[in-house]
mmCIF file of C-alpha atoms in Angstrom:
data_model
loop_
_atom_site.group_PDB
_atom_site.id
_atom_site.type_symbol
_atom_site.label_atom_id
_atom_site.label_comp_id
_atom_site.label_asym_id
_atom_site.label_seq_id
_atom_site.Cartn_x
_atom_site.Cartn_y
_atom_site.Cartn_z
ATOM 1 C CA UNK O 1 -19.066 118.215 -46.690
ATOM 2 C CA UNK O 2 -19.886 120.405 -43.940
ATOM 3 C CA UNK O 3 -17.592 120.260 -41.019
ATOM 4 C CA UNK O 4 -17.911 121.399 -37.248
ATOM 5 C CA UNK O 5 -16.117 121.675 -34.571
ATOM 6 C CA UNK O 6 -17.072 119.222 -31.693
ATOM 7 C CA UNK O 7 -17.775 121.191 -28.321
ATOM 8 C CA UNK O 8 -16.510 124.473 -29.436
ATOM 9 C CA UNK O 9 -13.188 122.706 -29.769
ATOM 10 C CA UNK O 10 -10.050 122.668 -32.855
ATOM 11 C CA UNK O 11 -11.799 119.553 -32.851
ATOM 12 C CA UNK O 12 -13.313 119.404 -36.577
ATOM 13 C CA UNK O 13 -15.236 116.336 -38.497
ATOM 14 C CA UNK O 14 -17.740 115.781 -40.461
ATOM 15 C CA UNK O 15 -21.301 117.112 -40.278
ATOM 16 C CA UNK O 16 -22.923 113.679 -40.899
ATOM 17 C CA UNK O 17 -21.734 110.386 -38.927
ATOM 18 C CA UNK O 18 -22.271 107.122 -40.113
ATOM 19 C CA UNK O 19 -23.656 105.493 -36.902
ATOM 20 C CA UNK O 20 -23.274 101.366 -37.023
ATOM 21 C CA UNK O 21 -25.591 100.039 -34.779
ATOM 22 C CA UNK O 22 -27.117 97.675 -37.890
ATOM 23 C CA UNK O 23 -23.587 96.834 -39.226
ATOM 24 C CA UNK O 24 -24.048 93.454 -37.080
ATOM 25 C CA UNK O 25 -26.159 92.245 -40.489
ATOM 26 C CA UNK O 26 -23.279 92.757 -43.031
ATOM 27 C CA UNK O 27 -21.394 91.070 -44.255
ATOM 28 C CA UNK O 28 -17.773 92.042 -44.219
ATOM 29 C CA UNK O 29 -17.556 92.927 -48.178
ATOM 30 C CA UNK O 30 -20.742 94.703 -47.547
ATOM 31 C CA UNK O 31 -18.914 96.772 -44.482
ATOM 32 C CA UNK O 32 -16.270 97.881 -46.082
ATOM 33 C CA UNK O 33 -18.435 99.350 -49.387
ATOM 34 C CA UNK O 34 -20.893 100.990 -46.519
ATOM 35 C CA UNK O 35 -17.699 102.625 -44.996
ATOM 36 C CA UNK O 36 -15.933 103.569 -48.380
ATOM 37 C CA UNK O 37 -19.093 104.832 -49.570
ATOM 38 C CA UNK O 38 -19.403 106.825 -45.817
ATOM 39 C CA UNK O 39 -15.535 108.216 -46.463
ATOM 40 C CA UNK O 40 -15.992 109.203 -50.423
ATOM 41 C CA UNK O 41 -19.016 110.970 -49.206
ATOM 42 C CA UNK O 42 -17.747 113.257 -47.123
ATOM 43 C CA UNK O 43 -17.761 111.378 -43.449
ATOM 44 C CA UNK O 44 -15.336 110.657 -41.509
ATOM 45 C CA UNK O 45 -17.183 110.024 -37.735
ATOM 46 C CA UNK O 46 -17.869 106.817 -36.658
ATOM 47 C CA UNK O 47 -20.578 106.275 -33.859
ATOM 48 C CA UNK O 48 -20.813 102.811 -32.080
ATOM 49 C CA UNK O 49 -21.803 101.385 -28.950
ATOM 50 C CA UNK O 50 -20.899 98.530 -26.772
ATOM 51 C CA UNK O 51 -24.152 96.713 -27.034
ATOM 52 C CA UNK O 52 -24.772 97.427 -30.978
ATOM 53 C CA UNK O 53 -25.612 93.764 -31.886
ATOM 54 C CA UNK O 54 -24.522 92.695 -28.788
ATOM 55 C CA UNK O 55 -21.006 93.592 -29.664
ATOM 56 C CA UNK O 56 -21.399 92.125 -33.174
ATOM 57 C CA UNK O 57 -21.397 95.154 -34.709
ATOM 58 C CA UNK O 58 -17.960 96.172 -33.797
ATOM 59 C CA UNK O 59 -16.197 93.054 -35.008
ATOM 60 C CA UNK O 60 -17.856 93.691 -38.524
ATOM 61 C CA UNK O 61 -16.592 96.786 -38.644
ATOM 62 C CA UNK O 62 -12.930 96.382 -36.772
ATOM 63 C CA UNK O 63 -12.720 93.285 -39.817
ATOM 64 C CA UNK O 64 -13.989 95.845 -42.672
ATOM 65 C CA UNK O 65 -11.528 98.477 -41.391
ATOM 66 C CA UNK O 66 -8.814 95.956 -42.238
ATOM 67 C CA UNK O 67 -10.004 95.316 -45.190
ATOM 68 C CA UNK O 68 -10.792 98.759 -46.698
ATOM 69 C CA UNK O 69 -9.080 101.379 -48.644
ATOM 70 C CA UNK O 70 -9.358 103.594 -45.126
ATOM 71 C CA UNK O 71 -6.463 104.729 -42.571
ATOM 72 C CA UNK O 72 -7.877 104.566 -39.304
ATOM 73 C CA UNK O 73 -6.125 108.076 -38.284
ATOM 74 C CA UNK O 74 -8.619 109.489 -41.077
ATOM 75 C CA UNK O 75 -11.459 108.311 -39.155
ATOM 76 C CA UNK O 76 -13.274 109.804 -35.514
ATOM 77 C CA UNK O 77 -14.088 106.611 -33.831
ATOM 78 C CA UNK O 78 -16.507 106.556 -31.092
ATOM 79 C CA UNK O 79 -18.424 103.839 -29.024
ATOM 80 C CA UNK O 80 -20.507 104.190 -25.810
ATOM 81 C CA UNK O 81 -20.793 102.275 -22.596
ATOM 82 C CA UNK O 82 -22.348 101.527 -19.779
ATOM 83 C CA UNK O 83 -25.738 99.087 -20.219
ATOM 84 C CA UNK O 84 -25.260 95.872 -19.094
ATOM 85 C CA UNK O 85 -27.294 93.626 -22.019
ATOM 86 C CA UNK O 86 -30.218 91.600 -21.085
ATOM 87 C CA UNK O 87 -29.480 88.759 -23.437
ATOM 88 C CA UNK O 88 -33.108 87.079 -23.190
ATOM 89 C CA UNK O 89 -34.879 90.219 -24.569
ATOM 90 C CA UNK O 90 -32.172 91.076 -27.365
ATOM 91 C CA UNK O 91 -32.123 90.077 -30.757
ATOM 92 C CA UNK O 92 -30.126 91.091 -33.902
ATOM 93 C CA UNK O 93 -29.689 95.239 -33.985
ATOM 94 C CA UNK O 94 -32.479 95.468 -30.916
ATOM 95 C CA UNK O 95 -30.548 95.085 -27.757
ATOM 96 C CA UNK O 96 -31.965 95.852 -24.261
ATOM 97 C CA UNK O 97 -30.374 95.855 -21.001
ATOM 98 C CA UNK O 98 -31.090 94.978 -17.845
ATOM 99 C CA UNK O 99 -29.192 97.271 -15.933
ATOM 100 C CA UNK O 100 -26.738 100.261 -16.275
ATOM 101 C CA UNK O 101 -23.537 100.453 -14.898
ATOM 102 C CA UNK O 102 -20.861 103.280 -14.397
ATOM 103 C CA UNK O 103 -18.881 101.322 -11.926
ATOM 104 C CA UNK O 104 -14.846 101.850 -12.719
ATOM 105 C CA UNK O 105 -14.287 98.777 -13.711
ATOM 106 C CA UNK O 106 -16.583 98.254 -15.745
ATOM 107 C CA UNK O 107 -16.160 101.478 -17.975
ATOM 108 C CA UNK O 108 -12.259 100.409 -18.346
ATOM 109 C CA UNK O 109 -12.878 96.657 -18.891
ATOM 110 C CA UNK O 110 -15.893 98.160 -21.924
ATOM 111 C CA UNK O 111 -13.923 99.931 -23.573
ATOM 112 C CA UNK O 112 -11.121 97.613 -23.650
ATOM 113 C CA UNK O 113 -13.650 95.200 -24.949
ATOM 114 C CA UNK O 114 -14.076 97.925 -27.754
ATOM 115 C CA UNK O 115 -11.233 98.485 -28.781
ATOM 116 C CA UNK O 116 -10.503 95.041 -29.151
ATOM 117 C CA UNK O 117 -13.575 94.316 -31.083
ATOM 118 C CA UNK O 118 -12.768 97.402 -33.203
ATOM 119 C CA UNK O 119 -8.900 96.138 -33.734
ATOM 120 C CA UNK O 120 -7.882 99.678 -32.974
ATOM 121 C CA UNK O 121 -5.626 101.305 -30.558
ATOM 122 C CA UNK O 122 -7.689 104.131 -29.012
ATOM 123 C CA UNK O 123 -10.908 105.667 -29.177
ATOM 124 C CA UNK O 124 -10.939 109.392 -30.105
ATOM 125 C CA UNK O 125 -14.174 109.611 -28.021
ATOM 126 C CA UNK O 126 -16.449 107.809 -25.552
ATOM 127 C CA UNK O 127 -20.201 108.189 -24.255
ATOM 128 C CA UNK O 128 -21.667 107.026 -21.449
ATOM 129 C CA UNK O 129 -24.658 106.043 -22.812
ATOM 130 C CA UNK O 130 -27.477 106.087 -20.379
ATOM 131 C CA UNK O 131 -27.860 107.902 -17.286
ATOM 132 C CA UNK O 132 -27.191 105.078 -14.235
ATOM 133 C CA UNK O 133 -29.518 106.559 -10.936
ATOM 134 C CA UNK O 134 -26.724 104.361 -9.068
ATOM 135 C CA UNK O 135 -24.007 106.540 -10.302
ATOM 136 C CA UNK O 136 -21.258 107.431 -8.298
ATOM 137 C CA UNK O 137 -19.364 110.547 -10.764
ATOM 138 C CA UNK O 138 -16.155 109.522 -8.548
ATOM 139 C CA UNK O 139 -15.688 106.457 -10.280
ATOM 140 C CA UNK O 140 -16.454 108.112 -13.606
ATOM 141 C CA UNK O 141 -13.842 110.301 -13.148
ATOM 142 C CA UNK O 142 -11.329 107.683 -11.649
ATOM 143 C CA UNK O 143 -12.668 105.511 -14.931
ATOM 144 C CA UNK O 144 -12.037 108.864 -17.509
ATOM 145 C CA UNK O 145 -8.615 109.466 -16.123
ATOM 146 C CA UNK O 146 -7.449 106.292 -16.659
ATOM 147 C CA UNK O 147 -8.735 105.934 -19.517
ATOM 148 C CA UNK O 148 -7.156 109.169 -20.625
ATOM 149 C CA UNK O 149 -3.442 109.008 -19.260
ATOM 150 C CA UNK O 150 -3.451 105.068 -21.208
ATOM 151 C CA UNK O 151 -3.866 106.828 -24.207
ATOM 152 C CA UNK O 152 -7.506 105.117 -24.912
ATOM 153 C CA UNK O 153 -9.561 107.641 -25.122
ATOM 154 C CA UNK O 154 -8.897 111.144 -26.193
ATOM 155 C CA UNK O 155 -12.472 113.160 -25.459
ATOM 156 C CA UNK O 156 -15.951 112.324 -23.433
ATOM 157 C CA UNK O 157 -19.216 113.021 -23.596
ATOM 158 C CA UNK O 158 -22.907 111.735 -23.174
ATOM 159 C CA UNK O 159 -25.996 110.390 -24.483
ATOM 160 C CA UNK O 160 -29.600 110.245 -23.601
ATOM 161 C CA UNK O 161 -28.359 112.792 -20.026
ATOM 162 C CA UNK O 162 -30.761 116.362 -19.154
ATOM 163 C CA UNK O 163 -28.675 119.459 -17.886
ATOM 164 C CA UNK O 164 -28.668 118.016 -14.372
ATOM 165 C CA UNK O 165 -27.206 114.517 -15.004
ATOM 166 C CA UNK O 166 -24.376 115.963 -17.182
ATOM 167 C CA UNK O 167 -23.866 118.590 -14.793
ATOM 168 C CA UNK O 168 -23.723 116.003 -12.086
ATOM 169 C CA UNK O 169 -20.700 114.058 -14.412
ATOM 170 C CA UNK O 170 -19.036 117.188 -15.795
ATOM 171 C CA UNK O 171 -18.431 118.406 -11.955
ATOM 172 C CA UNK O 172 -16.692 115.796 -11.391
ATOM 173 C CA UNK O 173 -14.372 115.169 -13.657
ATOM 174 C CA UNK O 174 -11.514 116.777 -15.182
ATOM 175 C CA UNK O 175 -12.067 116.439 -18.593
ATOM 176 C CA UNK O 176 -14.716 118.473 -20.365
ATOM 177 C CA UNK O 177 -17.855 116.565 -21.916
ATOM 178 C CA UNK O 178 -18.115 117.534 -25.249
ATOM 179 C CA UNK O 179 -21.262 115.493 -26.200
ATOM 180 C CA UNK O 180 -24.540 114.443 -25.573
ATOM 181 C CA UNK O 181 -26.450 112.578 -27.770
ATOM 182 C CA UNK O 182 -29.865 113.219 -28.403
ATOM 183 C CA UNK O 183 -33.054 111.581 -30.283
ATOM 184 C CA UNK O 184 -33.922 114.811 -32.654
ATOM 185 C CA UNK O 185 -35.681 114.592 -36.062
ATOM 186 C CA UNK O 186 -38.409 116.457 -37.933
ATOM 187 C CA UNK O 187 -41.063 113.686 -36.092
ATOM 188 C CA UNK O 188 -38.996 114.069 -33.141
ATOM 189 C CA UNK O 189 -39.196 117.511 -32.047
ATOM 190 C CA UNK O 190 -39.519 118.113 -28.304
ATOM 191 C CA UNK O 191 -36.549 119.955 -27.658
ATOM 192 C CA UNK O 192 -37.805 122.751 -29.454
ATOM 193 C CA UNK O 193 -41.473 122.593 -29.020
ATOM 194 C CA UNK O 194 -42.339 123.253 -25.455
ATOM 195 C CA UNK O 195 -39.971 126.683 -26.004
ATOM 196 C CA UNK O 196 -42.595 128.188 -28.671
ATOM 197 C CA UNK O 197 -45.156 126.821 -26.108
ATOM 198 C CA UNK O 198 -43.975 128.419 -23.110
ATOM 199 C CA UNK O 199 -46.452 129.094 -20.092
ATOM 200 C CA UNK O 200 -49.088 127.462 -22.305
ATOM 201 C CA UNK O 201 -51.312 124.231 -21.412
ATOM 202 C CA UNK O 202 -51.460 122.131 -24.264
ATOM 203 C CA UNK O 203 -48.735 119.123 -24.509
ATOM 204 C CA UNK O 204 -46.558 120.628 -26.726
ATOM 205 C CA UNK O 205 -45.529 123.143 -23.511
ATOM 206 C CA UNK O 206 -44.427 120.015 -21.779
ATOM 207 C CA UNK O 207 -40.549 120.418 -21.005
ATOM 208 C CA UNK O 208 -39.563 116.756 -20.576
ATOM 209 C CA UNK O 209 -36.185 117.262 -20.813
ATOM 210 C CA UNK O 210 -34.886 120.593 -18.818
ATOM 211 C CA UNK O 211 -34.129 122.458 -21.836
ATOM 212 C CA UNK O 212 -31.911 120.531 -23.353
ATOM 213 C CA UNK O 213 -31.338 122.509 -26.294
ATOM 214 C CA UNK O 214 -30.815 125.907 -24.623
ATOM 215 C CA UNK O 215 -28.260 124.308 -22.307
ATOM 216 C CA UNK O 216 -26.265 122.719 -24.943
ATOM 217 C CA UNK O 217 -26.022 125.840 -26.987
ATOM 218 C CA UNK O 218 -25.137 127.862 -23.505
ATOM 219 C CA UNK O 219 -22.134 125.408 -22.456
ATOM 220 C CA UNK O 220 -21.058 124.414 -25.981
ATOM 221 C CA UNK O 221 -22.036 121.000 -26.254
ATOM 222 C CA UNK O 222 -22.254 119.143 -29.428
ATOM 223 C CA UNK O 223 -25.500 117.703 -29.489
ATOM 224 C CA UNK O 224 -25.230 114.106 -31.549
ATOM 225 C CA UNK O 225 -28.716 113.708 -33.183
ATOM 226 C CA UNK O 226 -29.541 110.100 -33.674
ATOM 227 C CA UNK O 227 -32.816 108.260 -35.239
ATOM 228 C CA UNK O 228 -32.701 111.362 -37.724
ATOM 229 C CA UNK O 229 -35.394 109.472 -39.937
ATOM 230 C CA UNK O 230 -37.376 107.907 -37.633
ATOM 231 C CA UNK O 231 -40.575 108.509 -35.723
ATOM 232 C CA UNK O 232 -41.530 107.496 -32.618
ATOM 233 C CA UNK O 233 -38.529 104.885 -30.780
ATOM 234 C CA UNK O 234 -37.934 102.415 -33.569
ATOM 235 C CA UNK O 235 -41.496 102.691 -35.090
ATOM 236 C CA UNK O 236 -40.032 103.089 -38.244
ATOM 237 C CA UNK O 237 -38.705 105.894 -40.992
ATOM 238 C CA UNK O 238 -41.149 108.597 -41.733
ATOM 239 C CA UNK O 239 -39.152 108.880 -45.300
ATOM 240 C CA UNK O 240 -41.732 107.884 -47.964
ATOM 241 C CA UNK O 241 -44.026 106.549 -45.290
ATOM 242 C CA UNK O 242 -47.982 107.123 -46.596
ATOM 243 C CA UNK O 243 -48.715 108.100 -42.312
ATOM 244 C CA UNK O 244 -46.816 111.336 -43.635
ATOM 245 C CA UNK O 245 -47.939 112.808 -46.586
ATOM 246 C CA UNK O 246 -48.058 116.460 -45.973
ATOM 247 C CA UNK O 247 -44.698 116.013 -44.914
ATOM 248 C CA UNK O 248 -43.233 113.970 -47.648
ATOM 249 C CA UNK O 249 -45.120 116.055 -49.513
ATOM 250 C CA UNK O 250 -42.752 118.655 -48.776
ATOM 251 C CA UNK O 251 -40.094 117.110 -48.335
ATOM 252 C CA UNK O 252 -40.123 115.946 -52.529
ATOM 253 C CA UNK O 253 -40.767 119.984 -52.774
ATOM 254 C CA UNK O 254 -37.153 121.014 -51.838
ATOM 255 C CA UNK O 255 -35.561 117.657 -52.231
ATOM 256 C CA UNK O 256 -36.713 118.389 -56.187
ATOM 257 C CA UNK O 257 -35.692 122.218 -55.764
ATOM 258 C CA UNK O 258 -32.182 121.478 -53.673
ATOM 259 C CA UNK O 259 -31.262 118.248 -56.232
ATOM 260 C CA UNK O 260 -30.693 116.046 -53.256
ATOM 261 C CA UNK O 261 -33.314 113.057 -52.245
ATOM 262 C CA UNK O 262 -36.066 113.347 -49.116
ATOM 263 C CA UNK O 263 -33.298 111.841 -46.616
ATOM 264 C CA UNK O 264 -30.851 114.711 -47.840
ATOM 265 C CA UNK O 265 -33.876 117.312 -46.996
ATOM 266 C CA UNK O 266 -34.760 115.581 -43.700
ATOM 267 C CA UNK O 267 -30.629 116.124 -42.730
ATOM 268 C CA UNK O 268 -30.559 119.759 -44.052
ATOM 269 C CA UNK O 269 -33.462 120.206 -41.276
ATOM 270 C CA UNK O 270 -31.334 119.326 -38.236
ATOM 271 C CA UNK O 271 -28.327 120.899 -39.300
ATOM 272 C CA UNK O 272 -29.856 124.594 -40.163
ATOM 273 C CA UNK O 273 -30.864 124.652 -36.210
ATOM 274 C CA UNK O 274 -27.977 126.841 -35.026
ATOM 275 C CA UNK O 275 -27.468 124.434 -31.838
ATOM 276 C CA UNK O 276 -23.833 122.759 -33.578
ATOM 277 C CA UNK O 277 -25.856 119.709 -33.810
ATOM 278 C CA UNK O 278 -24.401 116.306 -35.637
ATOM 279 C CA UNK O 279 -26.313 113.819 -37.565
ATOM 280 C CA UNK O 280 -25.940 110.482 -36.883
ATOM 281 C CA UNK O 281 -27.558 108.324 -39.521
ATOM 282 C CA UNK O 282 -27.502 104.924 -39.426
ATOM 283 C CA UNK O 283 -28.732 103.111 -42.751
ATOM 284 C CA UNK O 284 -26.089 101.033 -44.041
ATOM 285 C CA UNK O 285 -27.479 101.100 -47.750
ATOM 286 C CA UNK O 286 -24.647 102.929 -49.680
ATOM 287 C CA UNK O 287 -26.675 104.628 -51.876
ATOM 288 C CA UNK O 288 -28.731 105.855 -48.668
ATOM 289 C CA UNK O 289 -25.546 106.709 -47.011
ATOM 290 C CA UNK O 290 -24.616 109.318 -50.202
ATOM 291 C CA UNK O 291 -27.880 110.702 -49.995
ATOM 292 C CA UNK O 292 -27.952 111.511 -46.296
ATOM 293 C CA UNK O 293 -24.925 113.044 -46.567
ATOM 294 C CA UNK O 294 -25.694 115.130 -49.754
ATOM 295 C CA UNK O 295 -28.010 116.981 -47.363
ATOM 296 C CA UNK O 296 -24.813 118.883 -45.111
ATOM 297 C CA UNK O 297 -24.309 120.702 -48.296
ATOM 298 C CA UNK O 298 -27.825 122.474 -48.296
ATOM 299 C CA UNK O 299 -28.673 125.300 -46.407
ATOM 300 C CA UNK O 300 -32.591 125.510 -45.869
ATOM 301 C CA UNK O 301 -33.970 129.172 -45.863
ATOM 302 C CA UNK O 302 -35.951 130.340 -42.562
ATOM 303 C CA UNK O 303 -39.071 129.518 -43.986
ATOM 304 C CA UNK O 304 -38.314 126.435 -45.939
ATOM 305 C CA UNK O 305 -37.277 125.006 -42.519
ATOM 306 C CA UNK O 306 -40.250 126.229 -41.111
ATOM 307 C CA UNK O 307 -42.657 124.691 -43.953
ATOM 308 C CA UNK O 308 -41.084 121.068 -42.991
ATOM 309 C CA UNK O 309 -42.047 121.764 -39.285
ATOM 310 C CA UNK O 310 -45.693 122.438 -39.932
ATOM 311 C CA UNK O 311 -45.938 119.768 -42.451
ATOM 312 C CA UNK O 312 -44.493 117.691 -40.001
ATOM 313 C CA UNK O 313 -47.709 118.390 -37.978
ATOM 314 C CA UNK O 314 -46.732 121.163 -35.706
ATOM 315 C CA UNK O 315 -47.642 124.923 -35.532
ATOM 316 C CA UNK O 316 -46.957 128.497 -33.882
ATOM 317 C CA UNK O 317 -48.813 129.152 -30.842
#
């Protein structure tokens, strides 16, 4: 598979990461053969969060580890932290919280909760996961150095943070954030729309996010793609989905011409951007996971990546 190097680092995995938030509805025998199938693929990243199935999803996969063929030092394992889960509007892999918190204590006491649910010694990165307005970036840092010099976790990043909000983390602390990660998907395309709409007045010249993109690329961030299926937030997959026929129209085109399936296709897409980005897919159907991952392998020409984005609905100005 396709490698990269995390933040413009020696740091070099997979292209594709096997992200676990629905691993909560497996079984354990049914873990392991989503993992094995993950590793004889070509992945080796693991992305979790504290909250995935309200913590569920972490013991599943902490008892499939065990139980697996895999040695954990083959693996990148990384979890995220920092919402506080409302327990009254959560259910199975849809968790919501009712606050966020990046208080010291609670960043240490998560991801020792992690690790524990994980039954592993260290993480070899950790997010914060949503931007907290309450922040306080000296307890972040007091948090990450700890964290650090206990031999916990090895590298930091983001998720779901514009330019400003990392900025406002990276300046104070020590270590260097080396991810952010980002909804991004043929259906979910704002990043790069409002820059081919700039100084125009129609919504695709919106920039919601501070440009995102550009900054990422400028300060050599890894940008961690996740819903890479979906539309909208959890509507659903657009893969074989009769709302998108143009696009899966197109999508069976090169998926027929490149010998990989539509989900293959819809990963090529992200990963011929030239932004370092990572796909985080999430199914935890084996034979989805092999042909997700298929997809690192093929590299989309200009226009081929081009074709998806207009059949996707979009256009040039």
């Amino acid at each position: 598979m396709k490698q990269l190097n995390i933040g413009n680092t020696n740091w070099q995995t997979s292209a594709v990461a096997l992200g676990i938030m629905r691993m909560e509805a497996l079984s354990t025998e049914d873990a392991v053969k989503a993992l094995e199938t993950s590793v004889d693929s070509g992945i080796n990243y693991i992305d979790s969060a504290d909250i995935y199935g309200m913590g569920h999803s972490e013991e599943v996969f902490g008892k499939a580890l065990k139980e697996s063929s895999i040695s954990r030092d083959k693996l990148y394992i990384q979890s995220k932290g920092g919402i506080i889960v409302d327990p009254n509007r959560s259910h199975g892999s849809f968790v919501f919280g009712k606050r966020y918190d990046f208080s010291k204590q609670h960043l240490i006491d998560t991801v020792d909760g992690i690790l524990k649910r994980m039954q592993v010694d260290y993480l070899d990165s950790f997010l914060l996961h949503r931007p907290d307005p309450l922040m306080e970036p000296e307890e972040v840092a007091e948090a990450f150095d700890e964290l650090q010099a206990s031999g916990k976790v090895r590298h930091f990043g983001v998720s779901n943070f514009n330019p400003q909000q990392f900025m406002l983390v990276q300046e104070a602390v020590d270590q260097r954030l080396l991810i952010n990660q980002l909804q991004f998907s043929i259906m979910h395309t704002g990043m790069i729309d409002f820059g081919m709409h700039t100084n125009m007045q129609d919504a695709r010249s919106v920039n919601h996010d501070g440009g995102l993109l550009e900054f990422s690329r400028r300060y050599g961030v890894t940008v961690q793609t996740w819903s890479p299926f979906q539309y909208g937030m959890f509507a659903g997959t657009f893969i074989n989905n009769d709302k998108f026929p143009e696009l899966n129209k197109k999508l069976q085109e090169l998926a027929d011409k490149y010998g990989v399936s539509k989900n293959g296709i819809a990963t090529a897409w992200i990963l011929r951007h030239p932004a370092n980005m990572q796909v985080v897919i999430g199914t935890m159907n084996p034979e989805h996971i092999a042909d997700s991952a298929k997809g690192a392998d093929v590299k989309l020409t200009k226009q081929e990546w081009y074709d998806v984005y207009f059949a996707a609905g979009n256009d040039l100005p």
